[in-house]
């Protein structure tokens, strides 16, 4: 599940195959759409809630409310059913397992959440940068840009969220204590530090 950005992404997987999925732009409607879509996917797959034996979500960064939507549902579901919960970065989900890739997500006020990846692995760190800083990085390195590429005047590479969840399975982290899980928000002061 991912609701950290302008998309709502839900996928049901079995034996490393997508059984049913939903990935559509749903900006500011994720909370209204998540339950009906999840129910519809289960019906489409012929699943009952007992067929869900683990949950993978993104834990941020992203929209303050957006990240919390999928996380809240996942925490309740995993607690009630006593099943494992796994997390993945929302920026990593944008990129998938592509090489030489830059994930860009609007953080508002002429800033963006960003991270560089190669074949699913984080290169450096996730951070908030100004759009000008990001434009310079792109000019210097010519990454394939995923997400809100238009913010830095680039063409966005296509993101296949449902495939990316599958390909990034080796990179998910198990949540040891569901009750202490909170969204990962990048620190605002990082956006203003002098470089």
CSV table of C-alpha atoms in Angstrom, one decimal:
chain,number,residue,atom,x,y,z
A,1,UNK,CA,0.0,0.0,0.0
A,2,UNK,CA,1.2,3.5,-0.8
A,3,UNK,CA,-0.7,6.8,-0.2
A,4,UNK,CA,2.3,9.1,0.4
A,5,UNK,CA,2.0,11.1,-2.8
A,6,UNK,CA,-0.7,11.9,-5.4
A,7,UNK,CA,-1.3,8.2,-6.2
A,8,UNK,CA,-3.1,5.5,-4.3
A,9,UNK,CA,-1.3,2.1,-4.8
A,10,UNK,CA,-2.8,-1.2,-3.7
A,11,UNK,CA,-1.6,-4.6,-4.7
A,12,UNK,CA,-2.3,-8.2,-3.8
A,13,UNK,CA,0.6,-10.6,-4.5
A,14,UNK,CA,0.9,-14.3,-4.2
A,15,UNK,CA,4.0,-16.4,-5.0
A,16,UNK,CA,5.8,-13.4,-6.4
A,17,UNK,CA,3.0,-12.5,-8.8
A,18,UNK,CA,0.6,-9.7,-8.9
A,19,UNK,CA,-2.9,-11.1,-8.4
A,20,UNK,CA,-4.9,-7.8,-8.4
A,21,UNK,CA,-3.8,-4.2,-8.3
A,22,UNK,CA,-4.8,-0.6,-8.3
A,23,UNK,CA,-2.5,2.4,-9.0
A,24,UNK,CA,-4.2,5.7,-9.9
A,25,UNK,CA,-3.8,9.3,-9.2
A,26,UNK,CA,-6.1,10.1,-6.3
A,27,UNK,CA,-4.7,13.3,-4.9
A,28,UNK,CA,-6.6,14.2,-1.7
A,29,UNK,CA,-9.0,11.3,-2.2
A,30,UNK,CA,-6.9,8.5,-0.9
A,31,UNK,CA,-8.7,8.2,2.4
A,32,UNK,CA,-12.1,7.9,0.7
A,33,UNK,CA,-10.9,5.4,-1.9
A,34,UNK,CA,-8.6,3.1,0.0
A,35,UNK,CA,-11.3,0.9,1.6
A,36,UNK,CA,-13.6,0.5,-1.4
A,37,UNK,CA,-10.6,-0.2,-3.6
A,38,UNK,CA,-9.1,-2.7,-1.2
A,39,UNK,CA,-12.4,-4.5,-0.9
A,40,UNK,CA,-12.8,-4.5,-4.7
A,41,UNK,CA,-9.3,-6.0,-5.2
A,42,UNK,CA,-10.0,-8.8,-2.7
A,43,UNK,CA,-13.3,-9.6,-4.5
A,44,UNK,CA,-11.5,-9.5,-7.8
A,45,UNK,CA,-8.8,-11.9,-6.5
A,46,UNK,CA,-11.4,-14.1,-4.7
A,47,UNK,CA,-9.6,-13.3,-1.4
A,48,UNK,CA,-11.0,-12.9,2.1
A,49,UNK,CA,-9.2,-11.0,4.8
A,50,UNK,CA,-7.7,-14.2,6.1
A,51,UNK,CA,-5.8,-14.6,2.9
A,52,UNK,CA,-3.7,-11.6,3.7
A,53,UNK,CA,-0.7,-12.9,5.5
A,54,UNK,CA,1.6,-9.8,5.5
A,55,UNK,CA,1.4,-6.1,4.5
A,56,UNK,CA,4.0,-3.9,2.8
A,57,UNK,CA,3.6,-0.1,3.0
A,58,UNK,CA,5.7,3.0,2.3
A,59,UNK,CA,6.7,4.9,5.4
A,60,UNK,CA,7.6,8.2,3.8
A,61,UNK,CA,8.7,10.8,3.0
A,62,UNK,CA,5.6,12.4,1.5
A,63,UNK,CA,2.4,14.2,2.2
A,64,UNK,CA,1.9,14.5,5.9
A,65,UNK,CA,-1.6,13.1,5.8
A,66,UNK,CA,-1.0,10.8,2.8
A,67,UNK,CA,1.7,8.8,4.5
A,68,UNK,CA,-0.6,8.2,7.5
A,69,UNK,CA,-3.5,6.9,5.6
A,70,UNK,CA,-2.0,3.6,4.4
A,71,UNK,CA,0.1,3.3,7.6
A,72,UNK,CA,-2.9,3.6,9.9
A,73,UNK,CA,-4.9,0.9,7.9
A,74,UNK,CA,-1.8,-1.4,7.8
A,75,UNK,CA,-1.1,-1.0,11.5
A,76,UNK,CA,-4.7,-1.9,12.4
A,77,UNK,CA,-4.9,-4.8,10.0
A,78,UNK,CA,-1.6,-6.3,11.1
A,79,UNK,CA,-2.4,-5.8,14.8
A,80,UNK,CA,-5.8,-7.5,14.5
A,81,UNK,CA,-4.6,-10.4,12.3
A,82,UNK,CA,-1.2,-10.8,14.0
A,83,UNK,CA,0.7,-10.6,10.7
A,84,UNK,CA,4.0,-9.0,9.8
A,85,UNK,CA,4.2,-5.4,8.5
A,86,UNK,CA,7.1,-4.3,6.2
A,87,UNK,CA,8.1,-0.8,5.1
A,88,UNK,CA,9.8,0.7,2.1
A,89,UNK,CA,10.7,4.2,1.2
A,90,UNK,CA,8.2,6.1,-0.9
A,91,UNK,CA,11.1,7.5,-2.9
A,92,UNK,CA,12.4,4.0,-3.5
A,93,UNK,CA,9.0,2.9,-4.7
A,94,UNK,CA,9.0,5.7,-7.3
A,95,UNK,CA,12.3,4.4,-8.8
A,96,UNK,CA,12.0,0.7,-8.4
A,97,UNK,CA,15.0,-1.3,-9.4
A,98,UNK,CA,16.3,1.0,-12.1
A,99,UNK,CA,19.9,2.0,-12.3
A,100,UNK,CA,21.2,5.6,-12.2
A,101,UNK,CA,17.8,7.0,-11.1
A,102,UNK,CA,16.7,10.1,-9.2
A,103,UNK,CA,13.4,10.1,-7.3
A,104,UNK,CA,11.7,13.5,-7.0
A,105,UNK,CA,8.6,14.3,-4.9
A,106,UNK,CA,7.1,17.7,-4.4
A,107,UNK,CA,7.7,19.0,-0.9
A,108,UNK,CA,6.1,22.4,-1.7
A,109,UNK,CA,7.7,25.9,-1.4
A,110,UNK,CA,10.1,25.3,-4.3
A,111,UNK,CA,11.6,22.2,-2.6
A,112,UNK,CA,11.5,18.5,-3.3
A,113,UNK,CA,12.1,15.2,-1.4
A,114,UNK,CA,14.7,13.4,-3.4
A,115,UNK,CA,17.1,10.5,-3.4
A,116,UNK,CA,19.4,8.7,-5.9
A,117,UNK,CA,19.1,5.0,-6.4
A,118,UNK,CA,20.9,2.3,-8.4
A,119,UNK,CA,19.1,-1.1,-8.8
A,120,UNK,CA,17.0,-0.5,-5.7
A,121,UNK,CA,19.9,0.6,-3.5
A,122,UNK,CA,20.0,4.1,-2.0
A,123,UNK,CA,23.0,6.1,-3.1
A,124,UNK,CA,23.7,8.8,-0.4
A,125,UNK,CA,20.6,9.8,1.6
A,126,UNK,CA,17.1,10.9,1.2
A,127,UNK,CA,16.9,14.7,1.6
A,128,UNK,CA,14.9,17.8,0.9
A,129,UNK,CA,16.6,20.1,-1.6
A,130,UNK,CA,15.6,23.3,-3.4
A,131,UNK,CA,14.5,22.9,-7.0
A,132,UNK,CA,17.6,24.8,-8.1
A,133,UNK,CA,19.9,22.4,-6.3
A,134,UNK,CA,18.1,19.5,-7.9
A,135,UNK,CA,18.3,21.0,-11.3
A,136,UNK,CA,22.1,21.4,-10.9
A,137,UNK,CA,22.4,17.8,-9.7
A,138,UNK,CA,20.5,16.6,-12.8
A,139,UNK,CA,22.6,18.8,-15.1
A,140,UNK,CA,25.8,17.3,-13.6
A,141,UNK,CA,24.7,13.7,-13.6
A,142,UNK,CA,21.9,13.1,-16.1
A,143,UNK,CA,19.8,10.7,-14.1
A,144,UNK,CA,16.6,9.0,-15.2
A,145,UNK,CA,14.1,11.1,-13.2
A,146,UNK,CA,11.1,9.5,-11.5
A,147,UNK,CA,8.1,11.2,-9.9
A,148,UNK,CA,7.7,14.9,-10.1
A,149,UNK,CA,10.3,15.5,-12.8
A,150,UNK,CA,8.4,18.5,-14.2
A,151,UNK,CA,9.6,20.4,-11.1
A,152,UNK,CA,13.1,20.4,-12.4
A,153,UNK,CA,12.1,20.7,-16.1
A,154,UNK,CA,12.6,17.1,-17.0
A,155,UNK,CA,10.6,14.4,-18.6
A,156,UNK,CA,9.5,11.8,-16.0
A,157,UNK,CA,10.5,8.2,-16.5
A,158,UNK,CA,7.5,5.8,-16.2
A,159,UNK,CA,6.8,4.4,-12.8
A,160,UNK,CA,5.2,1.0,-12.5
A,161,UNK,CA,4.2,1.1,-8.8
A,162,UNK,CA,2.8,-2.4,-8.7
A,163,UNK,CA,5.9,-4.0,-10.4
A,164,UNK,CA,8.2,-1.9,-8.2
A,165,UNK,CA,6.6,-3.3,-5.0
A,166,UNK,CA,7.4,-6.8,-6.3
A,167,UNK,CA,11.0,-6.0,-7.5
A,168,UNK,CA,11.8,-4.2,-4.3
A,169,UNK,CA,10.8,-7.1,-2.1
A,170,UNK,CA,14.5,-7.7,-1.1
A,171,UNK,CA,14.7,-4.2,0.3
A,172,UNK,CA,11.7,-4.1,2.6
A,173,UNK,CA,12.3,-3.8,6.3
A,174,UNK,CA,10.2,-5.7,8.8
A,175,UNK,CA,8.6,-3.5,11.5
A,176,UNK,CA,9.6,-5.0,14.9
A,177,UNK,CA,7.0,-3.1,16.9
A,178,UNK,CA,4.0,-2.0,15.0
A,179,UNK,CA,2.8,0.3,17.9
A,180,UNK,CA,6.0,2.5,17.6
A,181,UNK,CA,5.9,2.8,13.8
A,182,UNK,CA,5.6,6.4,12.7
A,183,UNK,CA,5.9,8.1,9.3
A,184,UNK,CA,9.4,9.2,8.3
A,185,UNK,CA,9.4,12.9,7.5
A,186,UNK,CA,12.6,14.5,6.5
A,187,UNK,CA,13.6,17.3,8.8
A,188,UNK,CA,12.6,20.7,7.7
A,189,UNK,CA,15.9,22.3,8.8
A,190,UNK,CA,17.7,20.2,6.2
A,191,UNK,CA,15.9,22.2,3.5
A,192,UNK,CA,17.6,25.4,4.7
A,193,UNK,CA,21.1,24.4,5.6
A,194,UNK,CA,23.9,26.1,3.8
A,195,UNK,CA,25.9,23.9,1.5
